[in-house]
Amino acid sequence: MSTEALVVFDGVIKKFGQFLAVERVDFEIRKGEFLAIMGSSGCGKTTTLRMLAGLEAPTEGEIRLAGKRINDLPTWQRDTPMVWQSLALFPFLTVRENVEFSLRMRKIEKAERQRRVDEWLERMQITEFADRNVAHLSGGQRQRVALARSLVTEPEILLLDEPLSALDAHLKVRMQTVLSNLQRELGITFVYVTHSQSEAFSMADRVVIMSRGRIEQIGNPQEIYRAPRTKFVAEFLGSSNIFSGQVTTAGNGMIRIATPAGEFDAVSGAAKALGKGDKATFVVSDDRIQLSNQRPETGNALRASVVGEEFVGATAVVHLENPAGGLELKAQKSHEELEHLDLSPGAQVWLSWRPEAAHILPGE
Ligand code: ATP
């Protein structure tokens, strides 16, 4: 995968009447990458993808594909096929006819058409259904037909809008593997819209997180997971340990933040940009939290009551609350580490963490 930009969204805004669906997005899609766009319902993911497909025109800004402005290029002149959740296969045609369709539209001659269709039927392991009507296929088989139909023209970029959301959990995981392998093998750029974090994080090279028509963060899954930029991203990822407050002392990258639940120290690169009186929000990941019966002598500490315990294989996640701070908290520990603690609902325990474990959200 290169870092060369295949697509550029340059100050793109999309309004429907007075409604601002995409507020202003600037980002690049790199050649050969698997880019996932995720966010909650209505955040503008599909609209962004539809603009790239030519199904919507930007209200302002420019979209460039391989350096050329494509704002006004009709869909059929773009090399950006799209695979949808609802698939839109032609119901009265066979598998073969569906896959062949776009080659016919391109007036590719018969022998070449057949060669390419056979190749893609084979590749997607649907050769045995070639002459079956698509209405008589399972969900997973139909997905493969839809992929074959889009990829048979060998596009440079493939747009996928929640393509797996209609499948059951088992098939979803299988198709995720099919998609990832296919993308890596072909080197085609995939732009994949989803609201499933596990899907985005397991398949994508980079993830775009959107909220209310804006991009909150772009990065590889590890970066986003370890260093969320904003509270929205942290909450979206399900981080429970989020603290907001005001800086009371600052210096040398170490700051103290007063929150409704108490005062806590934080050390991080982002702390250097903060001064006394600034607002600050930080997160502490659940595996960095210690639990104890007594208040630890050093480090940040907070008393909370146990809400419940959730078993996750070799570890357990303890859910806690601190009503004074309005906080829901979470600590992930091995069963051994929890043996000596009373974790019945309502029991009081101390949470603690080192100042280095606090990640300050730079976008807040
Ligand atoms: P979902 O996950 O629910 O599909 P999304 O992030 O893909 O959501 P979009 O489909 O991009 O969201 O829609 C963004 C916003 O724009 C929504 O509030 C939607 O109601 C609105 N919207 C989309 N298309 C139109 C349209 N043609 N006319 C008016 N409003 C629209």
Short mmCIF file of C-alpha atoms and ligand atoms in Angstrom, two decimals:
data_model
loop_
_atom_site.label_atom_id
_atom_site.label_comp_id
_atom_site.label_asym_id
_atom_site.label_seq_id
_atom_site.Cartn_x
_atom_site.Cartn_y
_atom_site.Cartn_z
CA MET A 1 0.00 0.00 0.00
CA SER A 2 1.36 3.43 -0.94
CA THR A 3 0.73 6.80 0.67
CA GLU A 4 -0.12 8.28 -2.72
CA ALA A 5 -3.60 9.85 -2.73
CA LEU A 6 -6.08 8.29 -5.14
CA VAL A 7 -9.04 10.38 -3.99
CA VAL A 8 -9.02 13.78 -2.36
CA PHE A 9 -12.02 15.35 -0.59
CA ASP A 10 -11.16 19.03 -0.49
CA GLY A 11 -13.47 21.16 1.68
CA VAL A 12 -16.50 19.10 0.68
CA ILE A 13 -19.89 20.23 1.99
CA LYS A 14 -23.24 18.59 1.27
CA LYS A 15 -26.55 20.24 2.04
CA PHE A 16 -30.02 18.83 1.46
CA GLY A 17 -32.06 22.06 1.36
CA GLN A 18 -31.05 23.84 4.58
CA PHE A 19 -29.90 20.60 6.22
CA LEU A 20 -26.15 20.20 6.49
CA ALA A 21 -25.50 16.46 6.04
CA VAL A 22 -21.73 16.79 5.54
CA GLU A 23 -20.35 19.86 7.21
CA ARG A 24 -16.91 20.14 5.66
CA VAL A 25 -14.62 17.21 5.09
CA ASP A 26 -11.00 17.20 4.03
CA PHE A 27 -9.34 13.84 3.67
CA GLU A 28 -7.48 11.57 1.30
CA ILE A 29 -8.03 7.99 0.26
CA ARG A 30 -4.72 6.33 -0.50
CA LYS A 31 -4.09 4.11 -3.45
CA GLY A 32 -4.56 0.45 -2.50
CA GLU A 33 -5.74 1.03 1.03
CA PHE A 34 -8.72 -0.40 2.87
CA LEU A 35 -10.39 2.66 4.35
CA ALA A 36 -13.35 2.25 6.67
CA ILE A 37 -15.72 5.14 7.33
CA MET A 38 -17.62 4.71 10.55
CA GLY A 39 -19.88 6.67 12.84
CA SER A 40 -23.33 6.53 14.34
CA SER A 41 -26.53 6.61 12.31
CA GLY A 42 -27.07 9.80 10.32
CA CYS A 43 -23.49 11.10 10.65
CA GLY A 44 -23.01 11.46 6.90
CA LYS A 45 -21.10 8.27 6.01
CA THR A 46 -23.37 7.17 3.21
CA THR A 47 -23.67 10.68 1.82
CA THR A 48 -19.87 10.90 1.66
CA LEU A 49 -19.71 7.59 -0.18
CA ARG A 50 -22.55 8.55 -2.53
CA MET A 51 -20.69 11.72 -3.49
CA LEU A 52 -17.71 9.61 -4.40
CA ALA A 53 -19.91 7.31 -6.47
CA GLY A 54 -21.48 10.28 -8.27
CA LEU A 55 -24.94 9.64 -6.79
CA GLU A 56 -24.90 13.04 -5.04
CA ALA A 57 -23.08 16.20 -6.04
CA PRO A 58 -21.17 18.18 -3.40
CA THR A 59 -22.75 21.55 -2.55
CA GLU A 60 -19.28 23.04 -2.11
CA GLY A 61 -15.69 21.88 -2.39
CA GLU A 62 -14.01 19.49 -4.74
CA ILE A 63 -13.59 15.73 -5.06
CA ARG A 64 -10.58 14.62 -7.12
CA LEU A 65 -9.95 11.12 -8.40
CA ALA A 66 -6.37 10.54 -9.60
CA GLY A 67 -5.88 14.32 -9.64
CA LYS A 68 -8.96 15.11 -11.73
CA ARG A 69 -12.02 16.95 -10.45
CA ILE A 70 -14.98 14.56 -10.60
CA ASN A 71 -17.71 16.67 -8.94
CA ASP A 72 -19.79 16.75 -12.08
CA LEU A 73 -18.79 13.47 -13.66
CA PRO A 74 -21.84 11.19 -14.02
CA THR A 75 -21.79 7.83 -12.24
CA TRP A 76 -21.48 5.78 -15.38
CA GLN A 77 -18.33 7.63 -16.39
CA ARG A 78 -16.63 6.90 -13.07
CA ASP A 79 -14.67 3.83 -12.25
CA THR A 80 -16.22 3.59 -8.78
CA PRO A 81 -18.64 0.65 -8.51
CA MET A 82 -20.55 0.26 -5.30
CA VAL A 83 -21.73 -2.77 -3.29
CA TRP A 84 -24.71 -2.17 -1.03
CA GLN A 85 -26.27 -3.92 1.88
CA SER A 86 -29.37 -4.46 -0.25
CA LEU A 87 -27.15 -5.64 -3.12
CA ALA A 88 -29.53 -4.72 -5.95
CA LEU A 89 -28.75 -7.82 -7.97
CA PHE A 90 -31.03 -8.32 -10.96
CA PRO A 91 -33.57 -10.79 -9.59
CA PHE A 92 -34.62 -12.36 -12.88
CA LEU A 93 -31.10 -13.01 -14.11
CA THR A 94 -28.80 -15.90 -13.31
CA VAL A 95 -25.59 -15.54 -11.37
CA ARG A 96 -23.59 -15.56 -14.61
CA GLU A 97 -25.82 -12.93 -16.24
CA ASN A 98 -25.55 -10.69 -13.20
CA VAL A 99 -21.77 -10.88 -13.19
CA GLU A 100 -21.63 -10.37 -16.94
CA PHE A 101 -23.89 -7.33 -16.91
CA SER A 102 -21.37 -4.51 -16.58
CA LEU A 103 -19.08 -6.12 -19.15
CA ARG A 104 -21.97 -6.10 -21.64
CA MET A 105 -22.62 -2.45 -20.82
CA ARG A 106 -19.00 -1.78 -21.68
CA LYS A 107 -19.41 -3.61 -24.97
CA ILE A 108 -16.67 -6.11 -24.22
CA GLU A 109 -16.70 -8.87 -26.80
CA LYS A 110 -18.18 -12.25 -25.98
CA ALA A 111 -15.10 -14.47 -25.60
CA GLU A 112 -13.39 -11.97 -23.33
CA ARG A 113 -16.62 -11.54 -21.34
CA GLN A 114 -16.86 -15.24 -20.76
CA ARG A 115 -13.24 -15.54 -19.75
CA ARG A 116 -13.58 -12.78 -17.17
CA VAL A 117 -16.90 -13.99 -15.79
CA ASP A 118 -15.52 -17.52 -15.40
CA GLU A 119 -12.48 -16.17 -13.64
CA TRP A 120 -14.60 -14.23 -11.14
CA LEU A 121 -17.10 -16.99 -10.56
CA GLU A 122 -14.16 -19.21 -9.74
CA ARG A 123 -12.45 -16.65 -7.55
CA MET A 124 -15.61 -16.06 -5.51
CA GLN A 125 -16.35 -19.81 -5.40
CA ILE A 126 -19.76 -19.49 -7.02
CA THR A 127 -19.08 -21.41 -10.24
CA GLU A 128 -21.42 -24.21 -9.19
CA PHE A 129 -24.32 -21.73 -9.00
CA ALA A 130 -23.52 -19.98 -12.30
CA ASP A 131 -26.81 -20.87 -13.97
CA ARG A 132 -29.02 -20.49 -10.92
CA ASN A 133 -31.38 -17.58 -10.53
CA VAL A 134 -29.96 -15.20 -7.88
CA ALA A 135 -33.25 -15.32 -5.99
CA HIS A 136 -32.39 -18.91 -5.05
CA LEU A 137 -29.14 -18.24 -3.28
CA SER A 138 -28.23 -17.78 0.37
CA GLY A 139 -27.27 -14.36 1.74
CA GLY A 140 -23.56 -15.17 1.67
CA GLN A 141 -23.73 -16.51 -1.89
CA ARG A 142 -25.56 -13.38 -3.03
CA GLN A 143 -22.84 -11.26 -1.40
CA ARG A 144 -20.25 -13.10 -3.45
CA VAL A 145 -22.22 -12.51 -6.63
CA ALA A 146 -22.46 -8.80 -5.83
CA LEU A 147 -18.71 -8.63 -5.27
CA ALA A 148 -17.97 -10.55 -8.47
CA ARG A 149 -20.31 -8.27 -10.40
CA SER A 150 -18.50 -5.16 -9.14
CA LEU A 151 -14.99 -6.49 -9.44
CA VAL A 152 -15.27 -8.12 -12.86
CA THR A 153 -14.59 -4.74 -14.48
CA GLU A 154 -11.37 -4.52 -12.44
CA PRO A 155 -12.04 -1.07 -11.01
CA GLU A 156 -9.38 0.92 -9.24
CA ILE A 157 -11.65 1.59 -6.29
CA LEU A 158 -14.62 -0.27 -4.81
CA LEU A 159 -17.20 1.40 -2.58
CA LEU A 160 -18.99 -0.77 -0.04
CA ASP A 161 -21.92 0.45 2.05
CA GLU A 162 -22.63 -1.85 5.02
CA PRO A 163 -22.31 -4.84 2.69
CA LEU A 164 -22.38 -7.42 5.48
CA SER A 165 -25.04 -6.00 7.76
CA ALA A 166 -27.79 -8.33 6.56
CA LEU A 167 -25.76 -11.48 7.25
CA ASP A 168 -25.80 -13.58 10.40
CA ALA A 169 -22.84 -13.29 12.77
CA HIS A 170 -21.04 -16.41 11.60
CA LEU A 171 -21.29 -15.58 7.91
CA LYS A 172 -20.32 -11.99 8.61
CA VAL A 173 -16.98 -13.08 10.05
CA ARG A 174 -16.40 -15.45 7.11
CA MET A 175 -17.16 -12.70 4.59
CA GLN A 176 -14.87 -10.29 6.45
CA THR A 177 -12.01 -12.68 5.80
CA VAL A 178 -13.03 -13.06 2.15
CA LEU A 179 -13.10 -9.28 1.73
CA SER A 180 -9.79 -8.61 3.49
CA ASN A 181 -7.98 -11.31 1.52
CA LEU A 182 -9.47 -10.13 -1.73
CA GLN A 183 -8.52 -6.54 -1.11
CA ARG A 184 -4.92 -7.41 -0.24
CA GLU A 185 -4.56 -9.80 -3.14
CA LEU A 186 -5.97 -7.40 -5.76
CA GLY A 187 -4.57 -4.18 -4.33
CA ILE A 188 -7.85 -2.44 -5.16
CA THR A 189 -8.72 0.55 -2.97
CA PHE A 190 -11.71 -0.30 -0.77
CA VAL A 191 -13.86 2.37 0.86
CA TYR A 192 -16.07 0.64 3.36
CA VAL A 193 -18.91 2.28 5.27
CA THR A 194 -19.99 0.58 8.47
CA HIS A 195 -21.21 1.34 11.95
CA SER A 196 -19.58 -1.79 13.31
CA GLN A 197 -16.38 -1.10 15.17
CA SER A 198 -15.21 -4.69 15.05
CA GLU A 199 -15.67 -4.79 11.28
CA ALA A 200 -13.83 -1.52 10.71
CA PHE A 201 -11.02 -2.28 13.11
CA SER A 202 -10.39 -5.82 11.97
CA MET A 203 -10.31 -5.10 8.24
CA ALA A 204 -9.21 -1.53 7.60
CA ASP A 205 -5.76 -0.06 7.15
CA ARG A 206 -7.17 3.29 8.23
CA VAL A 207 -10.44 4.30 9.81
CA VAL A 208 -12.34 7.59 9.47
CA ILE A 209 -14.65 8.35 12.40
CA MET A 210 -17.47 10.76 11.62
CA SER A 211 -19.98 12.52 13.84
CA ARG A 212 -22.70 14.94 12.76
CA GLY A 213 -21.26 15.53 9.30
CA ARG A 214 -17.71 16.08 10.48
CA ILE A 215 -14.58 13.95 10.69
CA GLU A 216 -13.55 13.43 14.29
CA GLN A 217 -10.43 11.39 13.60
CA ILE A 218 -8.57 9.51 10.87
CA GLY A 219 -5.87 7.00 11.63
CA ASN A 220 -4.95 3.37 11.74
CA PRO A 221 -6.97 1.25 14.17
CA GLN A 222 -4.19 1.09 16.80
CA GLU A 223 -3.68 4.86 16.76
CA ILE A 224 -7.38 5.54 17.18
CA TYR A 225 -7.77 2.93 19.85
CA ARG A 226 -4.76 4.02 21.89
CA ALA A 227 -5.02 7.75 21.30
CA PRO A 228 -8.57 8.93 20.62
CA ARG A 229 -8.64 12.62 19.73
CA THR A 230 -12.02 13.62 21.07
CA LYS A 231 -14.55 12.62 23.67
CA PHE A 232 -16.88 11.50 20.91
CA VAL A 233 -14.27 9.04 19.62
CA ALA A 234 -13.50 7.78 23.13
CA GLU A 235 -17.19 7.24 23.85
CA PHE A 236 -17.76 5.72 20.45
CA LEU A 237 -15.03 3.18 21.13
CA GLY A 238 -16.71 2.34 24.41
CA SER A 239 -14.07 3.76 26.75
CA SER A 240 -15.84 4.15 30.05
CA ASN A 241 -13.12 5.89 32.00
CA ILE A 242 -13.49 9.43 30.70
CA PHE A 243 -12.79 12.36 33.03
CA SER A 244 -13.40 16.05 32.31
CA GLY A 245 -12.32 19.03 34.35
CA GLN A 246 -10.11 22.06 34.63
CA VAL A 247 -6.34 22.33 34.87
CA THR A 248 -5.23 23.54 38.33
CA THR A 249 -1.45 23.27 37.91
CA ALA A 250 0.69 22.72 34.82
CA GLY A 251 4.38 22.39 34.06
CA ASN A 252 6.88 20.09 32.30
CA GLY A 253 4.20 17.98 30.68
CA MET A 254 2.65 17.14 34.07
CA ILE A 255 -0.74 18.62 34.85
CA ARG A 256 -3.29 18.33 37.60
CA ILE A 257 -6.92 18.32 36.60
CA ALA A 258 -9.78 19.06 39.00
CA THR A 259 -12.87 17.00 38.13
CA PRO A 260 -16.16 16.49 39.98
CA ALA A 261 -14.75 13.14 41.17
CA GLY A 262 -11.48 14.58 42.55
CA GLU A 263 -8.09 15.90 41.40
CA PHE A 264 -5.90 13.76 39.18
CA ASP A 265 -2.41 14.05 37.71
CA ALA A 266 -1.69 13.35 34.07
CA VAL A 267 1.53 13.16 32.12
CA SER A 268 1.40 13.18 28.35
CA GLY A 269 2.56 15.03 25.25
CA ALA A 270 -0.79 16.76 24.95
CA ALA A 271 -0.46 18.07 28.52
CA LYS A 272 2.30 20.43 27.38
CA ALA A 273 -0.21 22.44 25.38
CA LEU A 274 -2.40 23.02 28.44
CA GLY A 275 -2.14 25.75 31.07
CA LYS A 276 -3.83 26.62 34.36
CA GLY A 277 -7.56 27.24 33.91
CA ASP A 278 -7.85 25.29 30.62
CA LYS A 279 -10.53 22.65 30.24
CA ALA A 280 -9.19 19.13 29.79
CA THR A 281 -10.60 15.67 29.18
CA PHE A 282 -8.65 12.46 29.58
CA VAL A 283 -9.29 8.74 29.32
CA VAL A 284 -7.72 5.83 31.16
CA SER A 285 -8.08 2.49 29.44
CA ASP A 286 -9.69 -0.27 31.48
CA ASP A 287 -6.58 -2.45 31.53
CA ARG A 288 -4.53 0.35 33.14
CA ILE A 289 -6.74 0.59 36.22
CA GLN A 290 -5.78 -1.14 39.48
CA LEU A 291 -8.37 -2.17 42.04
CA SER A 292 -7.75 -2.40 45.80
CA ASN A 293 -9.51 -2.45 49.17
CA GLN A 294 -7.37 0.35 50.59
CA ARG A 295 -6.44 3.65 49.06
CA PRO A 296 -2.99 3.28 47.44
CA GLU A 297 -0.27 5.56 48.83
CA THR A 298 0.74 7.09 45.51
CA GLY A 299 -0.84 7.78 42.13
CA ASN A 300 -4.34 8.80 41.21
CA ALA A 301 -7.08 7.20 43.24
CA LEU A 302 -10.83 7.22 43.24
CA ARG A 303 -13.42 5.41 45.32
CA ALA A 304 -16.28 3.78 43.49
CA SER A 305 -18.96 1.19 44.01
CA VAL A 306 -19.24 -2.06 42.13
CA VAL A 307 -22.08 -2.36 39.64
CA GLY A 308 -21.28 -5.83 38.37
CA GLU A 309 -18.73 -8.16 36.91
CA GLU A 310 -18.55 -9.45 33.36
CA PHE A 311 -16.47 -12.48 32.44
CA VAL A 312 -14.45 -12.18 29.25
CA GLY A 313 -12.43 -15.38 28.95
CA ALA A 314 -9.21 -15.11 30.91
CA THR A 315 -10.13 -11.71 32.32
CA ALA A 316 -13.09 -10.06 33.98
CA VAL A 317 -14.38 -6.57 33.43
CA VAL A 318 -15.57 -4.94 36.62
CA HIS A 319 -18.14 -2.20 36.09
CA LEU A 320 -18.20 0.54 38.70
CA GLU A 321 -19.77 3.91 39.34
CA ASN A 322 -18.88 7.10 41.10
CA PRO A 323 -22.15 8.99 41.41
CA ALA A 324 -20.54 12.20 42.78
CA GLY A 325 -18.45 12.49 39.63
CA GLY A 326 -21.27 11.23 37.39
CA LEU A 327 -18.88 8.54 36.21
CA GLU A 328 -19.29 5.05 34.82
CA LEU A 329 -16.03 3.18 35.18
CA LYS A 330 -14.53 -0.06 34.04
CA ALA A 331 -11.47 -2.12 35.00
CA GLN A 332 -10.25 -5.20 33.20
CA LYS A 333 -8.27 -7.65 35.33
CA SER A 334 -7.23 -11.28 35.46
CA HIS A 335 -9.34 -13.47 37.75
CA GLU A 336 -6.32 -13.94 39.99
CA GLU A 337 -5.97 -10.20 40.57
CA LEU A 338 -9.60 -10.01 41.65
CA GLU A 339 -9.55 -12.93 44.10
CA HIS A 340 -8.97 -10.85 47.23
CA LEU A 341 -11.64 -8.23 46.46
CA ASP A 342 -15.28 -8.08 47.41
CA LEU A 343 -16.97 -7.42 44.08
CA SER A 344 -20.57 -7.86 45.11
CA PRO A 345 -22.83 -5.12 43.76
CA GLY A 346 -22.58 -1.99 45.90
CA ALA A 347 -19.20 -2.96 47.46
CA GLN A 348 -16.73 -0.06 47.72
CA VAL A 349 -13.29 -0.34 46.12
CA TRP A 350 -10.46 1.98 45.18
CA LEU A 351 -9.46 2.50 41.56
CA SER A 352 -5.99 3.80 40.87
CA TRP A 353 -3.77 4.51 37.89
CA ARG A 354 -0.43 6.10 37.15
CA PRO A 355 -0.33 9.65 35.72
CA GLU A 356 1.26 8.19 32.57
CA ALA A 357 -1.82 6.01 31.99
CA ALA A 358 -4.02 9.06 31.41
CA HIS A 359 -4.42 9.93 27.75
CA ILE A 360 -5.42 13.57 27.28
CA LEU A 361 -7.81 14.06 24.36
CA PRO A 362 -6.06 16.67 22.21
CA GLY A 363 -9.23 17.60 20.33
CA GLU A 364 -11.15 18.71 23.43
P1 ATP B 1 -26.82 5.42 8.53
O1 ATP B 1 -25.75 4.69 9.28
O2 ATP B 1 -28.08 5.53 9.31
O3 ATP B 1 -27.00 4.96 7.14
P2 ATP B 1 -25.26 7.68 7.57
O4 ATP B 1 -24.14 8.13 8.42
O5 ATP B 1 -24.90 6.88 6.40
O6 ATP B 1 -26.33 6.96 8.47
P3 ATP B 1 -26.39 9.55 5.72
O7 ATP B 1 -27.23 8.59 4.98
O8 ATP B 1 -25.16 10.02 5.06
O9 ATP B 1 -26.04 8.98 7.16
O10 ATP B 1 -27.28 10.80 6.11
C1 ATP B 1 -26.76 11.93 6.77
C2 ATP B 1 -27.91 12.87 7.08
O11 ATP B 1 -28.43 13.43 5.88
C3 ATP B 1 -29.09 12.17 7.77
O12 ATP B 1 -29.60 13.03 8.76
C4 ATP B 1 -30.08 11.98 6.65
O13 ATP B 1 -31.40 11.99 7.15
C5 ATP B 1 -29.81 13.17 5.75
N1 ATP B 1 -30.09 12.87 4.33
C6 ATP B 1 -29.51 11.90 3.58
N2 ATP B 1 -29.99 11.90 2.32
C7 ATP B 1 -30.91 12.89 2.28
C8 ATP B 1 -31.78 13.41 1.25
N3 ATP B 1 -31.77 12.91 0.02
N4 ATP B 1 -32.59 14.44 1.59
C9 ATP B 1 -32.59 14.96 2.82
N5 ATP B 1 -31.81 14.53 3.83
C10 ATP B 1 -30.98 13.51 3.58
#
